[in-house]
Amino acid sequence: MVKQKRKKRKSKKKSKRFEILKVLKAALVLVGVVLLVGFMLNRTGLIPKGKDLVTDSKPLVVDKAPKKSQDKEKPAVNNAKKKYYNTNKKEDGYSCSWENGSELPLITQVNQGQKQLVKHKGYTVLYNKNTLLPDWVAYELTRDEANGKEKRSNKFTVDPTIKGRSATNADYKNSGYDRGHMAPAADMGWGEDIMRESFYFTNICPQSPSLNRGVWKELEEQIRRLAIRDSAIWVVTGPVSDSVVKRIGPNKVVVPKYFYKVILSPYKKNIKGVGFVFENKEYNKRDLFIKYAVTIDSVESLTKLDFFPALPDDIEEDIESAIDTKYWVN
C-alpha cells in the first residue's frame, strides 16, 4: 500500500511538471510570434517611430477667413499679365472688387441709364452721363507702377467704351478750367495703353488751374511716394457730383464745387487710411495738401459713398474715423 501511494505521488508530480512546461512553451511561442509580427510591421513602416508619436501640445486653430498680409511687399507687377479689376453687379448696386476681395467702393441705387461702369487696365470708373464726369475712379498703385517710365501722351479723347453722351475737348476750350485727371497720368506710366486710357474723358474733370497744378498735384506726387514706401496704395477719387458750380461747353459739363481722394495703405501691419477734400477754387502756392486731410467718414458723408465695405467692421471704423497726419507726410 505504501509503495502504491508513492507511485501515485510521483506520477502526479510528473503531471504537474509536464503542464508547467506546456504553459511555458506556449508562452514562449506567443512571445516569439509577437516579436516576429512587430519586426515585420516595423520593416513595412506600419508602426510609427518614436518621434512620430510625439504630438503638438498647441491647440488647433482654424482660420475662418484668410488673413491679410502683414507688412509684406507685393510681388513685382508684370504689366503684360496684370489682370483687370473684377466688377460685379449686386442686388443693391455695383461694387468694384480688387484681386484680394476687398471692395472699393459700394454704390447703391445705380441708375443704369445715367451711369456706366467701365473697367480699364489701370483703373475702374463709374461714369455719370448726366454730369459728364466720373462719380469715382478707383485704382491700385503698386511700387513698380509708381516707377513707370512711359511718356505722357497729352491726347485727351472720348472713351470708346462709353455709350451715349460724353464730354469732349470742345467743352473745355476757353472755359478757364483745366482738364484735371482723377487717376493721374503719372500713375499710369507702366504701359502705353494704360497711359492712353488715362486721357479718356471718363477720367477727366474741370478743375481750377491752381488746384490742378498745385495742392492736387502735390497730393498725387505724395501718393506715388507712399506706394513706393508701402509697396502699394489704393486710391478712390472723384468730384462731389451733387455740388454744382455751373456747366460749361456745348455738352454742358458740370463744374463741381468739391473734389475728394480717399487712400488706403492695405499691406502694412497696421492698415492706414485717410481722406482729402478740396474746394474747386484758386489756391495759394504755399498751400499744403495735408491741410485738407479729413476722415474717410467725412468723405462718405459728403459723397454718399461707402468705402472699403469688405473690411471687418471694427477695422473699418478705426481706419475711417481717425487721421494720422504724420504717416501720410513722411
mmCIF file of C-alpha atoms in Angstrom, residues 56-173:
data_model
loop_
_atom_site.group_PDB
_atom_site.id
_atom_site.type_symbol
_atom_site.label_atom_id
_atom_site.label_comp_id
_atom_site.label_asym_id
_atom_site.label_seq_id
_atom_site.Cartn_x
_atom_site.Cartn_y
_atom_site.Cartn_z
ATOM 1 C CA ASP A 56 1.966 69.003 -30.572
ATOM 2 C CA SER A 57 0.515 70.361 -27.373
ATOM 3 C CA LYS A 58 -0.687 73.544 -29.087
ATOM 4 C CA PRO A 59 -4.415 73.799 -29.848
ATOM 5 C CA LEU A 60 -5.542 73.567 -33.453
ATOM 6 C CA VAL A 61 -6.512 76.961 -34.826
ATOM 7 C CA VAL A 62 -8.753 77.154 -37.881
ATOM 8 C CA ASP A 63 -8.901 80.477 -39.716
ATOM 9 C CA LYS A 64 -12.438 81.436 -40.634
ATOM 10 C CA ALA A 65 -11.177 83.889 -43.226
ATOM 11 C CA PRO A 66 -7.813 84.395 -44.931
ATOM 12 C CA LYS A 67 -5.568 86.793 -43.045
ATOM 13 C CA LYS A 68 -4.374 89.970 -44.684
ATOM 14 C CA SER A 69 -0.695 90.083 -45.476
ATOM 15 C CA GLN A 70 1.143 91.988 -42.786
ATOM 16 C CA ASP A 71 3.915 94.278 -43.924
ATOM 17 C CA LYS A 72 4.717 92.041 -46.883
ATOM 18 C CA GLU A 73 5.713 93.595 -50.136
ATOM 19 C CA LYS A 74 3.681 92.744 -53.178
ATOM 20 C CA PRO A 75 5.428 90.827 -55.950
ATOM 21 C CA ALA A 76 6.653 92.767 -58.945
ATOM 22 C CA VAL A 77 3.957 93.546 -61.475
ATOM 23 C CA ASN A 78 4.136 92.001 -64.912
ATOM 24 C CA ASN A 79 2.479 94.687 -66.997
ATOM 25 C CA ALA A 80 1.599 92.305 -69.807
ATOM 26 C CA LYS A 81 -0.243 89.938 -67.454
ATOM 27 C CA LYS A 82 -1.836 92.365 -64.993
ATOM 28 C CA LYS A 83 -5.472 91.424 -64.501
ATOM 29 C CA TYR A 84 -8.423 93.708 -64.892
ATOM 30 C CA TYR A 85 -10.151 94.520 -61.664
ATOM 31 C CA ASN A 86 -13.291 92.472 -61.077
ATOM 32 C CA THR A 87 -16.610 94.254 -61.283
ATOM 33 C CA ASN A 88 -19.769 92.597 -60.037
ATOM 34 C CA LYS A 89 -23.395 93.647 -60.061
ATOM 35 C CA LYS A 90 -25.118 93.132 -56.723
ATOM 36 C CA GLU A 91 -28.725 93.459 -55.656
ATOM 37 C CA ASP A 92 -28.086 96.858 -54.109
ATOM 38 C CA GLY A 93 -25.809 98.244 -56.810
ATOM 39 C CA TYR A 94 -22.355 97.836 -58.267
ATOM 40 C CA SER A 95 -19.104 97.152 -56.483
ATOM 41 C CA CYS A 96 -15.531 97.321 -57.689
ATOM 42 C CA SER A 97 -13.542 94.380 -56.301
ATOM 43 C CA TRP A 98 -9.787 94.100 -56.054
ATOM 44 C CA GLU A 99 -7.987 90.828 -56.578
ATOM 45 C CA ASN A 100 -7.786 90.139 -52.831
ATOM 46 C CA GLY A 101 -11.546 90.513 -52.412
ATOM 47 C CA SER A 102 -11.759 93.931 -50.780
ATOM 48 C CA GLU A 103 -14.410 96.136 -52.377
ATOM 49 C CA LEU A 104 -13.924 99.746 -53.389
ATOM 50 C CA PRO A 105 -16.462 101.280 -53.236
ATOM 51 C CA LEU A 106 -20.068 100.082 -52.988
ATOM 52 C CA ILE A 107 -22.566 102.246 -54.831
ATOM 53 C CA THR A 108 -26.267 101.806 -54.163
ATOM 54 C CA GLN A 109 -29.275 102.706 -56.300
ATOM 55 C CA VAL A 110 -27.394 102.978 -59.582
ATOM 56 C CA ASN A 111 -29.477 104.301 -62.471
ATOM 57 C CA GLN A 112 -28.073 102.227 -65.309
ATOM 58 C CA GLY A 113 -29.431 104.615 -67.938
ATOM 59 C CA GLN A 114 -27.467 107.520 -66.473
ATOM 60 C CA LYS A 115 -24.351 105.727 -65.239
ATOM 61 C CA GLN A 116 -21.931 103.300 -66.818
ATOM 62 C CA LEU A 117 -19.317 101.206 -65.058
ATOM 63 C CA VAL A 118 -16.147 100.814 -67.136
ATOM 64 C CA LYS A 119 -13.098 98.643 -66.477
ATOM 65 C CA HIS A 120 -9.788 99.797 -67.885
ATOM 66 C CA LYS A 121 -6.402 98.190 -67.350
ATOM 67 C CA GLY A 122 -5.198 100.845 -64.931
ATOM 68 C CA TYR A 123 -8.411 101.968 -63.260
ATOM 69 C CA THR A 124 -12.144 101.378 -62.959
ATOM 70 C CA VAL A 125 -14.627 104.236 -63.311
ATOM 71 C CA LEU A 126 -18.307 104.845 -62.682
ATOM 72 C CA TYR A 127 -19.194 107.417 -65.348
ATOM 73 C CA ASN A 128 -22.152 109.744 -64.879
ATOM 74 C CA LYS A 129 -23.833 110.659 -68.186
ATOM 75 C CA ASN A 130 -25.794 113.461 -66.566
ATOM 76 C CA THR A 131 -22.826 115.374 -65.169
ATOM 77 C CA LEU A 132 -20.454 114.027 -67.878
ATOM 78 C CA LEU A 133 -17.986 113.362 -65.071
ATOM 79 C CA PRO A 134 -16.854 110.241 -63.254
ATOM 80 C CA ASP A 135 -18.665 109.648 -59.967
ATOM 81 C CA TRP A 136 -15.488 107.907 -58.882
ATOM 82 C CA VAL A 137 -12.268 106.473 -60.251
ATOM 83 C CA ALA A 138 -10.650 103.614 -58.321
ATOM 84 C CA TYR A 139 -7.266 102.002 -58.787
ATOM 85 C CA GLU A 140 -4.391 100.304 -57.035
ATOM 86 C CA LEU A 141 -0.939 101.850 -57.432
ATOM 87 C CA THR A 142 1.948 99.455 -56.834
ATOM 88 C CA ARG A 143 5.614 100.265 -56.321
ATOM 89 C CA ASP A 144 6.536 99.165 -59.842
ATOM 90 C CA GLU A 145 3.703 101.186 -61.370
ATOM 91 C CA ALA A 146 4.708 104.293 -59.423
ATOM 92 C CA ASN A 147 8.135 103.985 -61.036
ATOM 93 C CA GLY A 148 6.694 103.647 -64.565
ATOM 94 C CA LYS A 149 8.626 105.400 -67.342
ATOM 95 C CA GLU A 150 6.003 105.657 -70.101
ATOM 96 C CA LYS A 151 5.896 109.160 -71.583
ATOM 97 C CA ARG A 152 2.822 111.333 -71.080
ATOM 98 C CA SER A 153 0.625 111.295 -74.193
ATOM 99 C CA ASN A 154 -1.439 114.507 -73.705
ATOM 100 C CA LYS A 155 -4.053 113.163 -76.131
ATOM 101 C CA PHE A 156 -7.382 113.860 -74.421
ATOM 102 C CA THR A 157 -10.102 111.853 -76.131
ATOM 103 C CA VAL A 158 -13.573 110.356 -75.736
ATOM 104 C CA ASP A 159 -13.648 106.965 -74.032
ATOM 105 C CA PRO A 160 -14.613 104.499 -76.815
ATOM 106 C CA THR A 161 -16.420 102.258 -74.316
ATOM 107 C CA ILE A 162 -18.970 104.920 -73.349
ATOM 108 C CA LYS A 163 -22.434 104.536 -74.834
ATOM 109 C CA GLY A 164 -24.189 107.853 -75.316
ATOM 110 C CA ARG A 165 -23.187 111.321 -74.145
ATOM 111 C CA SER A 166 -19.618 112.243 -73.275
ATOM 112 C CA ALA A 167 -17.531 115.322 -72.613
ATOM 113 C CA THR A 168 -15.166 116.455 -75.372
ATOM 114 C CA ASN A 169 -12.276 118.869 -75.821
ATOM 115 C CA ALA A 170 -14.740 121.492 -77.061
ATOM 116 C CA ASP A 171 -16.310 121.661 -73.599
ATOM 117 C CA TYR A 172 -13.045 122.795 -72.034
ATOM 118 C CA LYS A 173 -11.933 125.228 -74.728
#
